[in-house]
Coordinates of C-alpha atoms in Angstrom, one line a residue:
M27 CA 125.0 117.1 89.7
T28 CA 126.5 117.9 86.4
F29 CA 125.0 119.8 83.3
G30 CA 123.6 116.4 82.0
S31 CA 121.5 115.7 85.1
F32 CA 118.1 116.8 86.1
S33 CA 119.2 117.5 89.6
F34 CA 121.5 120.3 88.2
W35 CA 118.8 122.0 86.3
L36 CA 116.5 121.9 89.2
F37 CA 119.2 123.4 91.5
L38 CA 119.8 126.0 88.9
G39 CA 116.1 126.9 88.6
V40 CA 115.7 127.3 92.3
T41 CA 118.8 129.5 92.5
W42 CA 117.6 131.6 89.6
I43 CA 114.3 132.2 91.1
L44 CA 115.8 133.0 94.5
W45 CA 118.3 135.4 92.7
A46 CA 115.6 137.1 90.4
L47 CA 113.3 137.7 93.5
S48 CA 116.1 139.3 95.6
P49 CA 115.0 142.8 96.6
N50 CA 118.4 144.4 96.0
L51 CA 121.9 143.8 94.8
L52 CA 123.3 142.6 98.1
Y53 CA 120.7 139.8 98.5
R54 CA 121.6 138.6 94.8
R55 CA 125.2 138.5 95.7
L56 CA 124.4 136.6 98.8
V57 CA 122.2 134.1 96.9
L58 CA 125.2 133.5 94.4
A59 CA 127.7 133.0 97.2
G60 CA 125.5 130.9 99.3
S61 CA 124.2 128.6 96.3
S62 CA 127.8 128.1 95.2
L63 CA 128.8 126.7 98.6
I64 CA 125.6 124.8 98.9
Y65 CA 126.3 123.2 95.3
Y66 CA 129.7 122.3 96.5
F67 CA 128.5 120.6 99.7
L68 CA 126.0 118.6 97.7
V69 CA 128.5 117.3 95.1
Q70 CA 131.5 116.8 97.5
P71 CA 130.8 117.6 101.1
A72 CA 134.2 116.1 102.4
T73 CA 136.4 118.7 100.7
L74 CA 134.2 121.8 101.4
P75 CA 136.4 122.6 104.5
L76 CA 139.3 122.9 102.1
L77 CA 137.6 125.3 99.8
V78 CA 136.4 127.5 102.7
T79 CA 139.8 127.5 104.3
L80 CA 141.5 128.7 101.1
V81 CA 138.8 131.2 100.4
V82 CA 139.4 132.7 103.9
F83 CA 143.2 132.5 103.8
T84 CA 143.6 133.9 100.3
Y85 CA 141.1 136.7 100.8
L86 CA 142.9 137.9 103.9
A87 CA 146.3 137.5 102.3
G88 CA 144.8 139.7 99.4
E89 CA 143.6 142.3 102.0
G90 CA 147.0 142.3 103.5
I91 CA 148.7 142.9 100.2
Q92 CA 146.3 145.8 99.4
R93 CA 146.6 147.5 102.8
A94 CA 150.3 146.9 103.6
S95 CA 152.5 149.9 102.9
L96 CA 155.9 148.3 103.1
P97 CA 157.0 146.4 100.0
R98 CA 158.6 143.5 102.0
L99 CA 155.3 143.1 103.9
R100 CA 153.4 143.1 100.7
Q101 CA 155.8 140.4 99.4
R102 CA 155.3 138.3 102.5
F103 CA 151.6 138.2 102.2
L104 CA 151.9 137.3 98.5
G105 CA 154.2 134.5 99.4
L106 CA 151.9 133.2 102.2
G107 CA 148.8 133.2 99.9
I108 CA 150.5 131.5 96.9
G109 CA 152.3 129.0 99.1
M110 CA 148.9 128.1 100.6
S111 CA 147.3 127.7 97.2
V112 CA 150.1 125.6 95.8
S113 CA 150.3 123.4 98.9
C114 CA 146.7 122.6 98.7
L115 CA 146.8 122.0 94.9
V116 CA 149.8 119.6 95.4
A117 CA 148.2 117.9 98.4
Y118 CA 144.8 117.3 97.1
K119 CA 145.8 116.7 93.4
Y120 CA 149.1 114.8 93.5
A121 CA 149.0 112.8 97.0
S122 CA 148.4 109.6 95.2
S123 CA 151.9 110.0 93.5
L124 CA 153.8 111.1 96.6
G125 CA 154.0 107.6 98.2
R126 CA 154.3 107.6 102.0
F127 CA 154.2 111.4 102.1
G128 CA 150.8 111.2 100.5
A129 CA 149.6 108.7 102.8
R130 CA 150.7 111.0 105.7
L131 CA 148.9 113.9 104.0
A132 CA 145.7 111.8 103.8
E133 CA 145.6 111.3 107.6
L134 CA 145.7 115.2 108.0
A135 CA 143.8 116.7 105.0
P136 CA 139.9 116.3 105.2
G137 CA 138.4 114.5 102.3
L138 CA 141.6 113.5 100.7
R139 CA 140.5 109.8 100.8
D140 CA 137.0 108.3 100.6
E141 CA 135.6 105.6 102.8
S142 CA 137.3 103.0 100.7
G143 CA 140.6 104.5 101.1
R144 CA 141.0 105.7 97.5
Y145 CA 142.4 109.2 96.9
V146 CA 139.8 111.8 96.0
L147 CA 140.4 114.8 93.5
A148 CA 138.9 117.8 95.2
L149 CA 136.3 119.3 93.0
G150 CA 137.6 122.3 90.9
I151 CA 140.8 122.5 92.8
S152 CA 142.8 122.9 89.7
Y153 CA 140.8 126.1 88.6
Y154 CA 140.1 127.9 92.1
T155 CA 143.7 127.6 93.3
F156 CA 144.9 129.2 90.0
Q157 CA 142.1 131.8 90.4
A158 CA 143.2 132.4 94.0
I159 CA 146.9 132.7 92.7
G160 CA 145.8 135.1 89.9
Y161 CA 143.7 137.3 92.5
L162 CA 146.8 137.6 94.8
I163 CA 149.1 138.6 91.9
D164 CA 146.5 141.0 90.7
C165 CA 146.3 142.5 94.3
Y166 CA 150.1 142.8 94.3
R167 CA 150.1 144.5 90.9
R168 CA 147.3 146.8 92.1
Q169 CA 145.1 145.6 89.3
S170 CA 142.3 143.8 91.3
P171 CA 139.3 145.6 92.8
S172 CA 140.2 147.0 96.3
D173 CA 136.6 147.1 97.5
S174 CA 135.7 143.4 96.9
S175 CA 133.8 141.8 99.9
L176 CA 134.4 138.2 101.2
T177 CA 131.0 137.3 99.9
D178 CA 132.0 138.4 96.4
Y179 CA 135.3 136.5 96.6
V180 CA 133.4 133.4 97.7
T181 CA 131.4 133.7 94.2
Y182 CA 134.7 134.5 92.3
L183 CA 136.3 131.1 93.6
S184 CA 133.3 128.8 93.7
F185 CA 130.7 130.1 91.2
F186 CA 128.8 126.8 90.7
P187 CA 128.3 126.7 86.8
H188 CA 132.1 127.0 86.2
I189 CA 133.9 125.5 89.2
T190 CA 134.2 121.9 87.9
A191 CA 136.1 122.8 84.6
G192 CA 136.4 126.4 84.2
P193 CA 136.9 128.8 82.5
I194 CA 139.6 130.3 84.7
L195 CA 138.4 133.8 85.9
R196 CA 140.3 136.9 86.4
S197 CA 139.3 139.0 89.4
M198 CA 139.6 142.4 87.6
D199 CA 137.1 141.1 84.9
F200 CA 134.6 139.1 87.1
L201 CA 134.4 140.8 90.5
P202 CA 133.1 144.2 89.3
Q203 CA 130.3 142.3 87.5
L204 CA 128.9 141.3 90.9
R205 CA 128.2 145.0 91.7
E206 CA 126.2 145.7 88.7
R207 CA 122.4 145.4 88.4
A208 CA 121.7 142.8 85.8
R209 CA 118.5 143.1 83.7
M210 CA 117.1 140.1 82.0
A211 CA 116.3 141.0 78.4
S212 CA 115.1 138.6 75.7
P213 CA 118.4 138.7 73.7
V214 CA 120.3 137.6 76.8
I215 CA 118.0 134.8 77.5
W216 CA 118.0 133.8 73.7
T217 CA 121.9 133.8 73.7
S218 CA 122.0 131.8 77.0
L219 CA 119.5 129.2 75.4
V220 CA 121.5 129.0 72.2
L221 CA 124.7 128.3 74.2
I222 CA 123.3 125.7 76.4
I223 CA 121.6 123.8 73.7
F224 CA 124.7 123.8 71.5
G225 CA 126.8 122.9 74.5
L226 CA 124.5 119.8 75.3
F227 CA 124.8 119.0 71.6
K228 CA 128.5 119.0 71.6
K229 CA 128.7 116.9 74.7
M230 CA 125.9 114.4 74.4
V231 CA 125.6 113.8 70.6
I232 CA 129.3 114.1 69.6
A233 CA 131.7 113.8 72.3
D234 CA 129.8 110.7 74.3
N235 CA 129.2 108.8 71.1
L236 CA 132.9 109.1 70.1
A237 CA 134.0 108.2 73.6
A238 CA 132.9 104.6 73.2
V239 CA 135.3 103.9 70.1
V240 CA 138.2 105.9 71.7
D241 CA 137.9 104.1 75.1
Q242 CA 137.7 100.8 73.5
T243 CA 140.7 101.4 71.3
Y244 CA 143.0 102.9 74.1
S245 CA 142.1 100.3 76.4
N246 CA 144.0 97.7 74.4
I247 CA 146.4 99.3 72.1
A248 CA 148.5 96.2 71.4
A249 CA 145.6 94.3 70.0
T250 CA 144.2 97.1 67.9
Q251 CA 144.7 97.4 64.2
P252 CA 146.6 100.5 63.3
V253 CA 144.0 102.0 61.0
Q254 CA 141.8 101.9 63.9
L255 CA 144.3 103.6 66.2
I256 CA 144.6 106.3 63.7
V257 CA 140.8 106.8 63.5
A258 CA 140.5 106.6 67.3
S259 CA 143.2 109.3 67.7
Y260 CA 141.4 111.9 65.5
A261 CA 138.2 110.8 67.2
Y262 CA 139.7 111.7 70.5
A263 CA 140.8 115.0 69.3
I264 CA 137.2 115.8 68.3
Q265 CA 135.9 114.2 71.5
L266 CA 138.1 116.3 73.8
Y267 CA 137.2 119.5 71.9
C268 CA 133.5 118.9 72.0
D269 CA 133.5 117.7 75.5
F270 CA 135.5 120.5 76.9
S271 CA 134.1 123.3 74.7
G272 CA 130.5 121.9 75.3
Y273 CA 131.1 122.4 79.0
T274 CA 132.4 125.8 78.5
D275 CA 129.3 126.8 76.4
L276 CA 127.1 125.4 79.1
A277 CA 129.0 127.4 81.7
I278 CA 128.9 130.7 79.7
G279 CA 125.2 130.2 78.9
T280 CA 124.3 129.5 82.6
A281 CA 126.2 132.3 84.0
L282 CA 124.4 134.8 81.5
L283 CA 121.1 133.9 83.3
F284 CA 122.6 135.7 86.3
G285 CA 123.9 138.6 84.3
L286 CA 127.6 137.4 84.5
S287 CA 129.9 137.2 81.5
L288 CA 132.5 134.4 81.7
P289 CA 135.6 134.6 79.3
E290 CA 135.7 132.8 75.8
N291 CA 137.8 129.5 76.2
F292 CA 137.8 128.2 72.7
R293 CA 137.9 129.7 69.3
W294 CA 137.9 126.8 66.8
P295 CA 141.3 125.7 67.8
Y296 CA 141.6 123.0 65.0
L297 CA 141.6 125.9 62.5
A298 CA 144.9 127.2 63.9
E299 CA 147.6 128.1 61.4
S300 CA 150.4 127.8 63.8
I301 CA 151.1 126.1 67.2
V302 CA 151.1 129.6 68.7
D303 CA 147.7 130.3 67.1
F304 CA 146.4 127.0 68.4
W305 CA 147.2 128.0 72.1
N306 CA 145.6 131.4 71.3
R307 CA 142.4 129.3 70.5
W308 CA 142.5 126.2 72.9
H309 CA 141.8 126.5 76.6
I310 CA 142.2 130.2 76.2
S311 CA 141.7 131.1 79.9
L312 CA 144.4 128.7 80.9
S313 CA 147.0 129.5 78.4
H314 CA 146.6 133.3 78.9
W315 CA 146.8 132.7 82.7
L316 CA 150.1 130.8 82.2
R317 CA 151.4 133.5 79.9
D318 CA 150.5 136.5 82.3
Y319 CA 151.2 134.9 85.6
V320 CA 154.0 132.3 84.9
Y321 CA 155.7 133.1 81.7
F322 CA 156.2 137.0 82.2
S323 CA 157.1 136.3 85.9
L324 CA 160.2 134.0 85.1
P325 CA 163.4 135.5 85.4
G326 CA 165.8 136.3 82.4
L327 CA 163.0 137.1 79.9
R328 CA 164.8 140.1 78.7
S329 CA 168.3 138.8 78.7
G330 CA 167.9 137.0 75.2
K331 CA 166.1 134.5 73.0
L332 CA 167.5 131.5 74.8
A333 CA 166.2 132.5 78.2
A334 CA 162.9 133.3 76.5
H335 CA 162.8 129.8 75.0
R336 CA 163.8 128.2 78.2
N337 CA 161.0 130.1 80.1
L338 CA 158.5 128.9 77.3
I339 CA 159.4 125.3 77.8
I340 CA 159.2 125.6 81.6
T341 CA 155.7 127.2 81.3
M342 CA 154.5 124.6 79.1
A343 CA 155.9 121.8 81.4
I344 CA 153.8 123.5 84.2
C345 CA 150.8 123.3 81.9
G346 CA 151.4 119.6 81.5
I347 CA 151.9 119.0 85.3
W348 CA 148.8 121.0 85.9
H349 CA 146.7 118.4 84.1
G350 CA 148.1 115.4 86.2
A351 CA 151.1 113.8 87.8
G352 CA 151.6 111.3 85.2
W353 CA 154.9 111.4 83.1
T354 CA 152.7 111.3 79.9
F355 CA 151.2 114.8 80.9
L356 CA 154.8 116.3 81.5
I357 CA 155.9 114.9 78.2
W358 CA 152.9 116.4 76.4
G359 CA 153.6 119.8 77.9
L360 CA 157.3 119.5 77.0
Y361 CA 156.3 118.6 73.5
H362 CA 154.2 121.7 73.1
G363 CA 156.9 123.8 74.6
V364 CA 159.4 122.4 72.1
L365 CA 156.9 123.0 69.3
L366 CA 156.4 126.6 70.4
V367 CA 160.2 127.1 70.4
M368 CA 160.7 125.6 66.9
Y369 CA 157.8 127.8 65.6
R370 CA 159.5 131.0 66.9
V371 CA 162.8 129.9 65.5
G372 CA 161.6 128.7 62.1
Q373 CA 158.9 131.2 61.2
P374 CA 161.1 133.8 59.7
L375 CA 162.7 131.2 57.5
W376 CA 159.5 129.6 56.5
R377 CA 158.1 133.2 55.3
K378 CA 161.1 133.5 53.1
L379 CA 161.1 129.9 51.7
S380 CA 157.3 129.7 51.1
A381 CA 156.2 130.3 47.6
L382 CA 152.6 129.0 47.8
P383 CA 149.6 131.2 47.2
S384 CA 148.3 132.7 50.5
W385 CA 145.2 130.6 50.5
L386 CA 147.0 127.4 49.9
N387 CA 149.7 128.3 52.5
R388 CA 147.1 128.8 55.1
L389 CA 145.4 125.5 54.2
V390 CA 148.7 123.6 54.4
A391 CA 149.4 125.3 57.7
I392 CA 146.0 124.4 59.2
V393 CA 146.3 120.7 58.2
F394 CA 150.0 120.5 59.3
V395 CA 149.3 122.1 62.7
Q396 CA 146.3 119.6 63.2
Q397 CA 148.7 116.6 62.7
L398 CA 151.0 118.0 65.3
V399 CA 148.2 118.6 67.8
V400 CA 146.7 115.1 67.2
M401 CA 150.1 113.6 67.8
G402 CA 150.2 115.4 71.1
W403 CA 146.7 114.2 72.0
V404 CA 148.0 110.6 71.6
I405 CA 150.6 111.4 74.4
F406 CA 147.9 113.1 76.4
R407 CA 145.5 110.2 76.1
V408 CA 147.7 107.1 76.9
E409 CA 148.2 106.1 80.5
K410 CA 151.7 105.0 80.5
I411 CA 154.9 105.8 78.5
S412 CA 154.9 102.0 77.6
D413 CA 151.7 102.6 75.8
L414 CA 153.5 105.1 73.6
R415 CA 156.0 102.7 72.5
V416 CA 153.2 100.0 71.8
F417 CA 151.4 102.7 69.8
G418 CA 154.4 103.6 67.7
A419 CA 155.1 99.9 66.9
R420 CA 151.4 99.3 65.7
L421 CA 151.8 102.3 63.5
I422 CA 154.8 100.9 61.7
D423 CA 153.2 97.4 61.4
F424 CA 152.7 97.9 57.6
Q425 CA 151.4 94.2 57.1
A426 CA 148.4 95.0 59.4
Y427 CA 147.3 97.9 57.1
R428 CA 146.5 95.8 54.0
S429 CA 143.9 93.6 55.7
A430 CA 142.6 96.4 57.9
I431 CA 141.7 98.9 55.3
F432 CA 139.4 96.4 53.4
T433 CA 137.7 95.1 56.8
L434 CA 136.6 98.2 58.5
S435 CA 133.6 97.7 60.6
P436 CA 130.5 99.6 59.8
E437 CA 130.9 101.4 63.2
L438 CA 134.5 102.6 62.4
K439 CA 133.3 103.7 58.8
G440 CA 130.6 105.7 60.5
I441 CA 133.2 107.4 62.7
I442 CA 135.3 108.2 59.7
Y443 CA 132.3 109.8 57.9
L444 CA 131.5 111.7 61.1
L445 CA 135.1 113.1 61.5
A446 CA 135.2 114.1 57.8
A447 CA 131.8 116.0 58.2
I448 CA 133.2 117.8 61.4
W449 CA 136.3 118.7 59.4
I450 CA 134.3 120.1 56.5
G451 CA 132.0 121.8 59.1
Q452 CA 135.0 123.6 60.6
L453 CA 136.1 125.1 57.3
V454 CA 132.5 126.1 56.6
H455 CA 132.2 127.9 59.9
R456 CA 135.0 130.1 58.9
K457 CA 132.6 131.7 56.4
V458 CA 129.3 130.9 58.1
P459 CA 129.5 130.9 62.0
V460 CA 126.5 129.0 62.9
T461 CA 126.4 129.6 66.5
E462 CA 126.9 133.4 66.3
A463 CA 124.4 133.5 63.5
M464 CA 121.8 131.8 65.7
R465 CA 122.5 134.1 68.7
A466 CA 121.9 137.0 66.4
R467 CA 118.4 135.8 65.4
H468 CA 116.4 136.5 68.6
W469 CA 113.3 134.3 68.7
N470 CA 113.4 134.1 64.9
P471 CA 111.1 131.1 63.8
W472 CA 113.9 129.7 61.6
A473 CA 116.2 129.8 64.4
M474 CA 113.8 128.5 66.9
S475 CA 113.1 125.6 64.4
F476 CA 116.8 124.8 64.0
L477 CA 117.4 125.0 67.8
L478 CA 114.4 122.4 68.1
L479 CA 116.0 120.1 65.8
I480 CA 119.3 120.3 67.7
A481 CA 117.3 119.5 70.9
L482 CA 115.7 116.6 69.3
A483 CA 119.0 115.2 68.1
I484 CA 120.3 115.6 71.9
V485 CA 117.2 113.4 73.1
T486 CA 117.6 110.8 70.2
F487 CA 121.4 110.3 70.3
K488 CA 122.5 110.7 73.8
R489 CA 123.9 107.7 75.4
S490 CA 121.8 105.8 78.0
V491 CA 124.8 105.8 80.4
P492 CA 126.1 109.4 81.1
V493 CA 129.9 109.9 80.3
P494 CA 131.6 112.2 82.8
F495 CA 133.2 115.5 81.4
I496 CA 136.8 114.7 80.5
Y497 CA 138.3 117.8 82.3
F498 CA 136.6 116.8 85.6
K499 CA 139.6 114.6 86.3
F500 CA 142.0 117.4 85.8

């Protein structure tokens, strides 16, 4: 029941009808909470007890934080709630890497293993545990709504359009919306339709078709020509962006049908002019969550630049581990942490030494940052550290370049043309933002015709075998 399946849209349609026909706001909130739990049960019934347990435990912990008057008691409730959330995240996400301890956990934790004995990643656990932690910290900082019910909290943690891959919600932004009476106006429906169509286009036309080349290349790095490795690495950068931002567009567009606004998660990240700018554009809900709840919470932030740099690297290491238990994820997080520190240290010097015109300086910065990001995605994509060594060895095999350049397959040439078109499209989008322009033309004949062409492209170019969203496994 993902966005690409008929069953999801059928479930969405039934839920929306029940929500729209609800006589009052209370019933609407009950429909959203109940449908989210039903959705979770239909997709992964074995781990529903985990979700329900975490919902109840962290909600009660939040109530304890808000009602307790003694600072020490508030801290204990906060520690219990965060400890429970982190324990669930570690048990259900990293058990397969914990050896005998993980096997012991599998005997106690419901749904941690399937019938064949394989470890199962609990649906959305990376997202709803972070949301639970954020809620508890907001309660402790007295920033979360104090009158939210358990029903609303269920929707906050498990809202079905976003639970699988975000974006990560903030309690102070999302919970108040559940108490507002939403009215379905034509501009809202049109905006929702545009986001859904563009999200499906990104996923089914671009990301899924690039996946075939990327998966084939990275499955056998040692036997792949270096030119194909380079093309596949850039293709993966586009695949990952279109796959993940496509999901986000679908989640935001679907939520709008219920009068709910989800946070922006991507802002054309490959047009970033610095690595800091990249993280302000990529997976925004996660990077801002890590900034507000991890980086600013680490000790020593005011004691000097060295402590700030250390905390930045720790934060990015946590970002890497959040994606997975493999060493490559940790290295990827540390890689970006080092890049962020280097940017902070070197930025003043670059401003003094750079004599380029402003427009050329920006273009050089964009191209340079893109190369750094793509190098990081190589670390992110490979499955083992040994694959990185093989990848590097293939890149410096200069003899292989001579024959490969003149024997590119038609498929690989097509990928190169597509990547070039997307690159040009990004630059054009700086001046003519297509999605925003479409959303501004409510039911305009030109806009409707363009949207129809996009829908036709989805039907024509979608792959016969559905490709799972990449971030489902994180």
